[in-house]
Amino acid sequence: MSEKPVMNFKTIGVIGIGNIGSGLVVDLALHGMHTVAVDVSDEALAEARENILQAARLAPMFNKSASKLSREEILSRITFTTKLADVSNCEFIIENVTEDWNAKKPVYEQLDRIAPPSVHFGVNTSCIAIGRVAAITKRPDKIVGMHFMNPVHMKPTVEVIRGESTSQETLDAVKQLLGQLKKEAVVVNDKPGFVSNRISHLFMNEAASVFQDGVATAPQIDAIFKKCFGHKMGPLETADLIGIDTVVRSLDVLYDSYQDPKFRCCAVLRQMADSGHYGRKSGRGFYDYSSKGS
Ligand SMILES: NC(=O)c1ccc[n+]([C@@H]2O[C@H](COP(=O)([O-])OP(=O)(O)OC[C@H]3O[C@@H](n4cnc5c(N)ncnc54)[C@H](O)[C@@H]3O)[C@@H](O)[C@H]2O)c1
């Protein structure tokens, strides 16, 4: 039995406050933790702040057990900053920057210098292997994949990825933190895309191909998944929720990693990403969100 006292985490560094990072900040605030939230610009932080406040306000409507917090209470639990060095006193750091190795790599190189050696880094990536991150830090045993589901505060389970070097102590720390968020961990091994996205990106990509071929409309494709298969969401709604740009980047990581044509991104997805039709976060994807304020 472990003699080591289990740490109750109070302050978490969250790097990258886009679609999934802002959801994570909401969840941490709803569970009483303080976040140091880092993004690249004041504009990105201002947008994240509004998204966080809106999601926190709506949270109790979707989840009866979610805390009802005032705007001031939420904001008092978050420090917004563009300086990565501000995470230096955080007890655990979770990175959620763009799904692009060229974006993530410099963040870890800096974080490794800034954060005390005892601090664990959670890698929130859709597809990038955790070993790749571990290899560029001096703390490979403290690097662990934390693939959160979207929207974070409504999803009770996290896909946790144990890299080849990830220690049991790190897994214990992750489980402690997820326990504070009332979440369960499903721990899997490290291969690009892990379980969830290695499978889900195949069906999102194929659903987009079916749409591209004119076999069915987006609502019809999603209806087959929901009404025939019993899924809560269809593949094209899911792509819109994740962000089409992130789906395309993830497919590119899978294709590069496995060199398997089954992961080749279909033309319509790439065209949508190139046109800025990212889904919910931009107001237009397979569906139009511009009049719904969502
Ligand atoms: N969207 C999802 O549903 C989802 C779910 C699980 C995991 N992920 C993963 O989480 C990560 C982020 O995805 P997203 O969908 O939120 O993308 P996003 O594009 O919505 O957000 C990425 C954020 O990272 C910021 N960023 C980029 N470089 C940075 C840097 N150097 N320092 C600080 N911030 C920086 C960007 O400004 C942006 O706000 C990706 O690796 C993605 O695969 C996404």
Tab-separated table of C-alpha atoms and ligand atoms in Angstrom:
chain	number	residue	atom	x	y	z
A	1	MET	CA	0.000	0.000	0.000
A	2	SER	CA	1.283	3.477	-0.913
A	3	GLU	CA	2.552	5.631	1.981
A	4	LYS	CA	2.508	8.726	-0.180
A	5	PRO	CA	-0.264	11.183	0.756
A	6	VAL	CA	-2.678	11.792	-2.127
A	7	MET	CA	-2.532	15.380	-3.229
A	8	ASN	CA	-5.733	17.361	-3.474
A	9	PHE	CA	-5.149	19.504	-6.542
A	10	LYS	CA	-6.048	23.164	-6.199
A	11	THR	CA	-4.354	25.011	-9.077
A	12	ILE	CA	-4.160	23.643	-12.610
A	13	GLY	CA	-2.374	25.141	-15.610
A	14	VAL	CA	-4.378	24.884	-18.838
A	15	ILE	CA	-2.510	25.772	-22.027
A	16	GLY	CA	-4.632	26.461	-25.118
A	17	ILE	CA	-8.118	27.759	-24.328
A	18	GLY	CA	-9.856	26.944	-27.605
A	19	ASN	CA	-12.767	24.569	-28.067
A	20	ILE	CA	-11.723	21.811	-25.633
A	21	GLY	CA	-9.456	23.912	-23.367
A	22	SER	CA	-12.270	26.323	-22.530
A	23	GLY	CA	-14.539	23.378	-21.693
A	24	LEU	CA	-11.860	22.030	-19.377
A	25	VAL	CA	-11.539	25.392	-17.610
A	26	VAL	CA	-15.329	25.416	-17.062
A	27	ASP	CA	-15.202	21.960	-15.500
A	28	LEU	CA	-12.269	22.824	-13.228
A	29	ALA	CA	-14.061	25.974	-12.039
A	30	LEU	CA	-17.320	24.078	-11.433
A	31	HIS	CA	-15.339	21.679	-9.225
A	32	GLY	CA	-13.707	24.404	-7.149
A	33	MET	CA	-10.247	24.394	-8.683
A	34	HIS	CA	-8.285	27.438	-9.781
A	35	THR	CA	-7.021	27.585	-13.372
A	36	VAL	CA	-4.153	29.519	-14.879
A	37	ALA	CA	-5.455	29.681	-18.467
A	38	VAL	CA	-2.882	30.437	-21.187
A	39	ASP	CA	-3.465	31.308	-24.819
A	40	VAL	CA	-1.496	33.186	-27.450
A	41	SER	CA	-3.321	36.508	-27.604
A	42	ASP	CA	-5.654	38.789	-25.678
A	43	GLU	CA	-8.234	38.250	-28.444
A	44	ALA	CA	-8.120	34.471	-27.995
A	45	LEU	CA	-8.449	34.894	-24.217
A	46	ALA	CA	-11.384	37.320	-24.564
A	47	GLU	CA	-13.235	34.857	-26.800
A	48	ALA	CA	-12.466	31.997	-24.417
A	49	ARG	CA	-13.681	34.051	-21.446
A	50	GLU	CA	-17.088	34.588	-23.072
A	51	ASN	CA	-17.389	30.915	-24.064
A	52	ILE	CA	-16.448	29.837	-20.536
A	53	LEU	CA	-18.989	32.169	-18.901
A	54	GLN	CA	-21.750	31.014	-21.234
A	55	ALA	CA	-20.999	27.316	-20.733
A	56	ALA	CA	-20.793	27.743	-16.936
A	57	ARG	CA	-24.120	29.603	-16.890
A	58	LEU	CA	-25.827	26.851	-18.907
A	59	ALA	CA	-24.141	23.922	-17.107
A	60	PRO	CA	-26.796	23.459	-14.359
A	61	MET	CA	-29.517	23.253	-17.040
A	62	PHE	CA	-27.848	20.224	-18.612
A	63	ASN	CA	-26.508	18.615	-15.455
A	64	LYS	CA	-28.512	18.895	-12.233
A	65	SER	CA	-25.458	18.225	-10.072
A	66	ALA	CA	-23.427	21.057	-11.677
A	67	SER	CA	-22.686	23.958	-9.322
A	68	LYS	CA	-24.593	27.187	-9.932
A	69	LEU	CA	-21.901	29.827	-9.859
A	70	SER	CA	-22.179	33.534	-10.471
A	71	ARG	CA	-20.145	35.230	-13.185
A	72	GLU	CA	-17.910	36.693	-10.461
A	73	GLU	CA	-17.392	33.313	-8.793
A	74	ILE	CA	-16.374	31.720	-12.102
A	75	LEU	CA	-14.002	34.548	-12.986
A	76	SER	CA	-12.444	34.511	-9.489
A	77	ARG	CA	-11.334	30.915	-10.187
A	78	ILE	CA	-9.525	31.705	-13.456
A	79	THR	CA	-6.364	33.687	-14.207
A	80	PHE	CA	-6.244	34.492	-17.929
A	81	THR	CA	-2.765	35.106	-19.302
A	82	THR	CA	-0.660	35.067	-22.467
A	83	LYS	CA	2.506	34.259	-20.463
A	84	LEU	CA	3.382	30.576	-20.313
A	85	ALA	CA	5.641	31.272	-17.309
A	86	ASP	CA	2.517	32.026	-15.227
A	87	VAL	CA	1.880	28.269	-14.920
A	88	SER	CA	5.122	27.821	-12.961
A	89	ASN	CA	3.269	27.444	-9.639
A	90	CYS	CA	0.594	25.087	-10.933
A	91	GLU	CA	0.386	21.606	-9.441
A	92	PHE	CA	-0.627	19.901	-12.698
A	93	ILE	CA	-0.537	21.202	-16.279
A	94	ILE	CA	-2.842	20.169	-19.116
A	95	GLU	CA	-1.936	21.199	-22.656
A	96	ASN	CA	-4.693	21.673	-25.265
A	97	VAL	CA	-3.067	23.618	-28.086
A	98	THR	CA	-3.747	23.096	-31.799
A	99	GLU	CA	-3.463	19.482	-33.055
A	100	ASP	CA	-0.169	20.147	-34.802
A	101	TRP	CA	3.203	18.886	-33.639
A	102	ASN	CA	4.814	22.154	-34.730
A	103	ALA	CA	2.485	23.998	-32.339
A	104	LYS	CA	2.773	21.539	-29.436
A	105	LYS	CA	6.542	20.867	-29.507
A	106	PRO	CA	7.750	24.376	-28.551
A	107	VAL	CA	5.158	24.523	-25.765
A	108	TYR	CA	6.575	21.376	-24.127
A	109	GLU	CA	10.156	22.537	-24.585
A	110	GLN	CA	9.329	25.736	-22.699
A	111	LEU	CA	7.081	24.046	-20.128
A	112	ASP	CA	9.815	21.581	-19.259
A	113	ARG	CA	12.077	24.495	-18.318
A	114	ILE	CA	9.391	26.479	-16.495
A	115	ALA	CA	7.576	23.855	-14.414
A	116	PRO	CA	9.151	22.203	-11.357
A	117	PRO	CA	10.391	18.671	-12.199
A	118	SER	CA	7.720	17.094	-9.981
A	119	VAL	CA	4.826	18.494	-12.025
A	120	HIS	CA	2.897	16.181	-14.364
A	121	PHE	CA	1.883	17.181	-17.872
A	122	GLY	CA	-1.436	15.959	-19.264
A	123	VAL	CA	-1.421	15.883	-23.075
A	124	ASN	CA	-4.892	16.549	-24.437
A	125	THR	CA	-4.443	15.446	-28.015
A	126	SER	CA	-6.748	13.714	-30.437
A	127	CYS	CA	-4.124	11.598	-32.123
A	128	ILE	CA	-0.480	12.511	-31.409
A	129	ALA	CA	1.395	9.721	-29.628
A	130	ILE	CA	2.232	10.496	-26.000
A	131	GLY	CA	5.706	8.994	-26.432
A	132	ARG	CA	6.492	11.736	-28.922
A	133	VAL	CA	5.893	14.361	-26.234
A	134	ALA	CA	7.700	12.349	-23.560
A	135	ALA	CA	10.794	12.080	-25.769
A	136	ILE	CA	11.363	15.848	-25.860
A	137	THR	CA	11.080	16.416	-22.100
A	138	LYS	CA	13.343	15.546	-19.178
A	139	ARG	CA	10.353	14.030	-17.336
A	140	PRO	CA	9.066	11.259	-19.632
A	141	ASP	CA	7.642	9.384	-16.630
A	142	LYS	CA	5.416	12.378	-15.828
A	143	ILE	CA	3.849	12.696	-19.284
A	144	VAL	CA	0.401	11.191	-19.714
A	145	GLY	CA	-2.342	11.430	-22.306
A	146	MET	CA	-5.624	12.926	-21.120
A	147	HIS	CA	-8.065	12.804	-23.977
A	148	PHE	CA	-11.087	14.688	-22.717
A	149	MET	CA	-14.442	14.392	-24.453
A	150	ASN	CA	-16.453	17.383	-25.611
A	151	PRO	CA	-18.158	19.176	-23.867
A	152	VAL	CA	-15.833	18.369	-20.978
A	153	HIS	CA	-18.164	19.215	-18.085
A	154	MET	CA	-20.858	16.879	-19.439
A	155	LYS	CA	-18.701	13.833	-20.121
A	156	PRO	CA	-18.009	11.495	-17.206
A	157	THR	CA	-15.173	9.514	-18.780
A	158	VAL	CA	-11.695	10.408	-20.025
A	159	GLU	CA	-9.476	8.276	-22.253
A	160	VAL	CA	-6.182	8.255	-20.363
A	161	ILE	CA	-3.131	7.185	-22.355
A	162	ARG	CA	-0.210	5.493	-20.664
A	163	GLY	CA	2.926	6.182	-22.680
A	164	GLU	CA	5.764	3.659	-22.570
A	165	SER	CA	7.502	5.758	-19.883
A	166	THR	CA	4.452	6.947	-17.930
A	167	SER	CA	4.867	5.938	-14.278
A	168	GLN	CA	2.254	4.465	-11.968
A	169	GLU	CA	2.692	7.541	-9.772
A	170	THR	CA	1.637	9.702	-12.735
A	171	LEU	CA	-1.401	7.510	-13.397
A	172	ASP	CA	-2.335	7.816	-9.714
A	173	ALA	CA	-2.052	11.608	-9.934
A	174	VAL	CA	-4.272	11.671	-13.047
A	175	LYS	CA	-6.874	9.491	-11.379
A	176	GLN	CA	-6.813	11.786	-8.342
A	177	LEU	CA	-7.386	14.861	-10.513
A	178	LEU	CA	-10.116	13.157	-12.548
A	179	GLY	CA	-11.709	11.992	-9.288
A	180	GLN	CA	-11.931	15.626	-8.191
A	181	LEU	CA	-13.773	16.270	-11.485
A	182	LYS	CA	-16.034	13.247	-10.730
A	183	LYS	CA	-14.692	11.529	-13.832
A	184	GLU	CA	-13.587	7.996	-14.517
A	185	ALA	CA	-10.421	7.096	-16.431
A	186	VAL	CA	-10.230	4.385	-19.068
A	187	VAL	CA	-6.486	3.743	-19.323
A	188	VAL	CA	-5.240	2.582	-22.729
A	189	ASN	CA	-1.856	2.126	-24.392
A	190	ASP	CA	-0.089	4.585	-26.634
A	191	LYS	CA	-0.543	4.424	-30.417
A	192	PRO	CA	-1.607	7.433	-32.546
A	193	GLY	CA	-5.355	8.048	-32.220
A	194	PHE	CA	-5.505	5.664	-29.222
A	195	VAL	CA	-8.928	3.944	-29.173
A	196	SER	CA	-11.464	6.734	-29.596
A	197	ASN	CA	-10.087	8.721	-32.482
A	198	ARG	CA	-8.502	5.860	-34.389
A	199	ILE	CA	-12.056	4.569	-34.752
A	200	SER	CA	-14.198	7.739	-34.707
A	201	HIS	CA	-12.185	9.556	-37.363
A	202	LEU	CA	-12.757	6.677	-39.745
A	203	PHE	CA	-16.505	7.022	-39.444
A	204	MET	CA	-16.472	10.839	-39.527
A	205	ASN	CA	-14.284	10.755	-42.655
A	206	GLU	CA	-16.453	8.122	-44.320
A	207	ALA	CA	-19.652	9.978	-43.382
A	208	ALA	CA	-18.205	13.086	-45.036
A	209	SER	CA	-17.388	10.990	-48.137
A	210	VAL	CA	-20.952	9.686	-48.226
A	211	PHE	CA	-22.161	13.301	-48.006
A	212	GLN	CA	-19.677	14.303	-50.740
A	213	ASP	CA	-20.958	11.529	-53.040
A	214	GLY	CA	-24.520	12.812	-52.644
A	215	VAL	CA	-25.791	9.559	-51.154
A	216	ALA	CA	-27.624	11.422	-48.390
A	217	THR	CA	-27.914	14.812	-46.695
A	218	ALA	CA	-26.084	15.563	-43.440
A	219	PRO	CA	-29.299	15.230	-41.341
A	220	GLN	CA	-30.066	11.884	-43.015
A	221	ILE	CA	-26.561	10.523	-42.351
A	222	ASP	CA	-26.738	11.616	-38.719
A	223	ALA	CA	-30.298	10.239	-38.399
A	224	ILE	CA	-29.095	6.766	-39.449
A	225	PHE	CA	-26.535	6.810	-36.633
A	226	LYS	CA	-28.981	8.122	-34.039
A	227	LYS	CA	-32.213	6.363	-34.958
A	228	CYS	CA	-30.863	3.113	-36.397
A	229	PHE	CA	-27.674	2.604	-34.362
A	230	GLY	CA	-28.795	4.368	-31.174
A	231	HIS	CA	-25.837	6.778	-31.032
A	232	LYS	CA	-26.472	10.057	-29.187
A	233	MET	CA	-24.927	12.064	-32.013
A	234	GLY	CA	-24.280	11.433	-35.688
A	235	PRO	CA	-20.777	11.568	-37.220
A	236	LEU	CA	-21.250	14.903	-38.990
A	237	GLU	CA	-22.717	16.584	-35.890
A	238	THR	CA	-19.727	15.187	-34.010
A	239	ALA	CA	-17.290	16.623	-36.561
A	240	ASP	CA	-19.014	20.021	-36.220
A	241	LEU	CA	-18.713	19.810	-32.425
A	242	ILE	CA	-15.038	18.828	-32.435
A	243	GLY	CA	-14.161	21.395	-35.115
A	244	ILE	CA	-13.614	20.442	-38.774
A	245	ASP	CA	-10.101	21.948	-38.665
A	246	THR	CA	-9.192	19.691	-35.726
A	247	VAL	CA	-10.716	16.642	-37.453
A	248	VAL	CA	-8.637	17.327	-40.592
A	249	ARG	CA	-5.450	17.801	-38.552
A	250	SER	CA	-6.187	14.579	-36.656
A	251	LEU	CA	-6.740	12.606	-39.864
A	252	ASP	CA	-3.425	13.971	-41.143
A	253	VAL	CA	-1.672	12.763	-37.966
A	254	LEU	CA	-3.282	9.316	-38.365
A	255	TYR	CA	-2.371	9.124	-42.066
A	256	ASP	CA	1.239	10.220	-41.421
A	257	SER	CA	1.575	7.812	-38.497
A	258	TYR	CA	0.167	4.648	-40.049
A	259	GLN	CA	0.744	5.426	-43.750
A	260	ASP	CA	-2.574	3.693	-44.296
A	261	PRO	CA	-4.866	5.127	-47.013
A	262	LYS	CA	-7.927	4.400	-44.874
A	263	PHE	CA	-7.036	7.558	-42.912
A	264	ARG	CA	-6.718	9.828	-45.974
A	265	CYS	CA	-8.838	12.919	-45.362
A	266	CYS	CA	-11.684	13.295	-47.865
A	267	ALA	CA	-11.803	16.379	-50.086
A	268	VAL	CA	-14.949	17.906	-48.637
A	269	LEU	CA	-13.554	18.000	-45.088
A	270	ARG	CA	-10.346	19.685	-46.214
A	271	GLN	CA	-12.299	22.136	-48.357
A	272	MET	CA	-14.504	23.068	-45.388
A	273	ALA	CA	-11.455	23.579	-43.163
A	274	ASP	CA	-9.759	25.709	-45.839
A	275	SER	CA	-12.914	27.839	-46.128
A	276	GLY	CA	-13.121	28.423	-42.366
A	277	HIS	CA	-16.274	26.316	-42.023
A	278	TYR	CA	-15.130	24.693	-38.787
A	279	GLY	CA	-18.548	23.755	-37.405
A	280	ARG	CA	-20.029	25.091	-34.178
A	281	LYS	CA	-17.080	27.263	-33.235
A	282	SER	CA	-17.203	29.256	-36.492
A	283	GLY	CA	-21.001	29.187	-36.896
A	284	ARG	CA	-21.033	26.968	-39.992
A	285	GLY	CA	-20.015	23.422	-40.795
A	286	PHE	CA	-22.247	20.606	-41.991
A	287	TYR	CA	-24.974	22.598	-40.217
A	288	ASP	CA	-25.627	26.317	-39.761
A	289	TYR	CA	-25.280	27.598	-36.166
A	290	SER	CA	-25.241	31.308	-36.928
A	291	SER	CA	-28.791	32.029	-35.707
A	292	LYS	CA	-28.657	29.773	-32.620
A	293	GLY	CA	-26.003	31.570	-30.626
A	294	SER	CA	-24.287	28.241	-30.023
B	1	LIG	N1	-12.213	19.719	-30.073
B	1	LIG	C1	-12.360	18.563	-29.431
B	1	LIG	O1	-13.471	18.057	-29.299
B	1	LIG	C2	-11.161	17.884	-28.808
B	1	LIG	C3	-11.362	16.825	-27.903
B	1	LIG	C4	-10.269	16.231	-27.279
B	1	LIG	C5	-8.991	16.656	-27.574
B	1	LIG	N2	-8.808	17.664	-28.474
B	1	LIG	C6	-7.422	18.080	-28.730
B	1	LIG	O2	-7.209	19.248	-27.967
B	1	LIG	C7	-6.304	20.113	-28.651
B	1	LIG	C8	-6.989	21.432	-28.917
B	1	LIG	O3	-8.107	21.211	-29.760
B	1	LIG	P1	-9.256	22.296	-29.952
B	1	LIG	O4	-10.327	21.624	-30.700
B	1	LIG	O5	-9.568	22.958	-28.667
B	1	LIG	O6	-8.514	23.315	-30.950
B	1	LIG	P2	-8.782	24.866	-31.114
B	1	LIG	O7	-8.169	25.235	-32.404
B	1	LIG	O8	-10.220	25.176	-30.882
B	1	LIG	O9	-7.957	25.532	-29.901
B	1	LIG	C9	-6.558	25.499	-29.827
B	1	LIG	C10	-6.120	26.673	-28.981
B	1	LIG	O10	-4.709	26.581	-28.751
B	1	LIG	C11	-4.196	27.893	-28.803
B	1	LIG	N3	-2.756	27.836	-29.004
B	1	LIG	C12	-2.051	27.537	-30.117
B	1	LIG	N4	-0.722	27.619	-29.880
B	1	LIG	C13	-0.586	27.969	-28.569
B	1	LIG	C14	0.515	28.234	-27.728
B	1	LIG	N5	1.765	28.150	-28.177
B	1	LIG	N6	0.283	28.583	-26.439
B	1	LIG	C15	-0.982	28.686	-25.964
B	1	LIG	N7	-2.070	28.457	-26.719
B	1	LIG	C16	-1.883	28.112	-28.002
B	1	LIG	C17	-4.970	28.543	-29.953
B	1	LIG	O11	-4.874	29.952	-29.926
B	1	LIG	C18	-6.370	28.034	-29.676
B	1	LIG	O12	-7.083	28.879	-28.806
B	1	LIG	C19	-5.912	19.391	-29.951
B	1	LIG	O13	-4.742	18.668	-29.751
B	1	LIG	C20	-7.104	18.464	-30.163
B	1	LIG	O14	-6.775	17.354	-30.938
B	1	LIG	C21	-9.861	18.302	-29.083
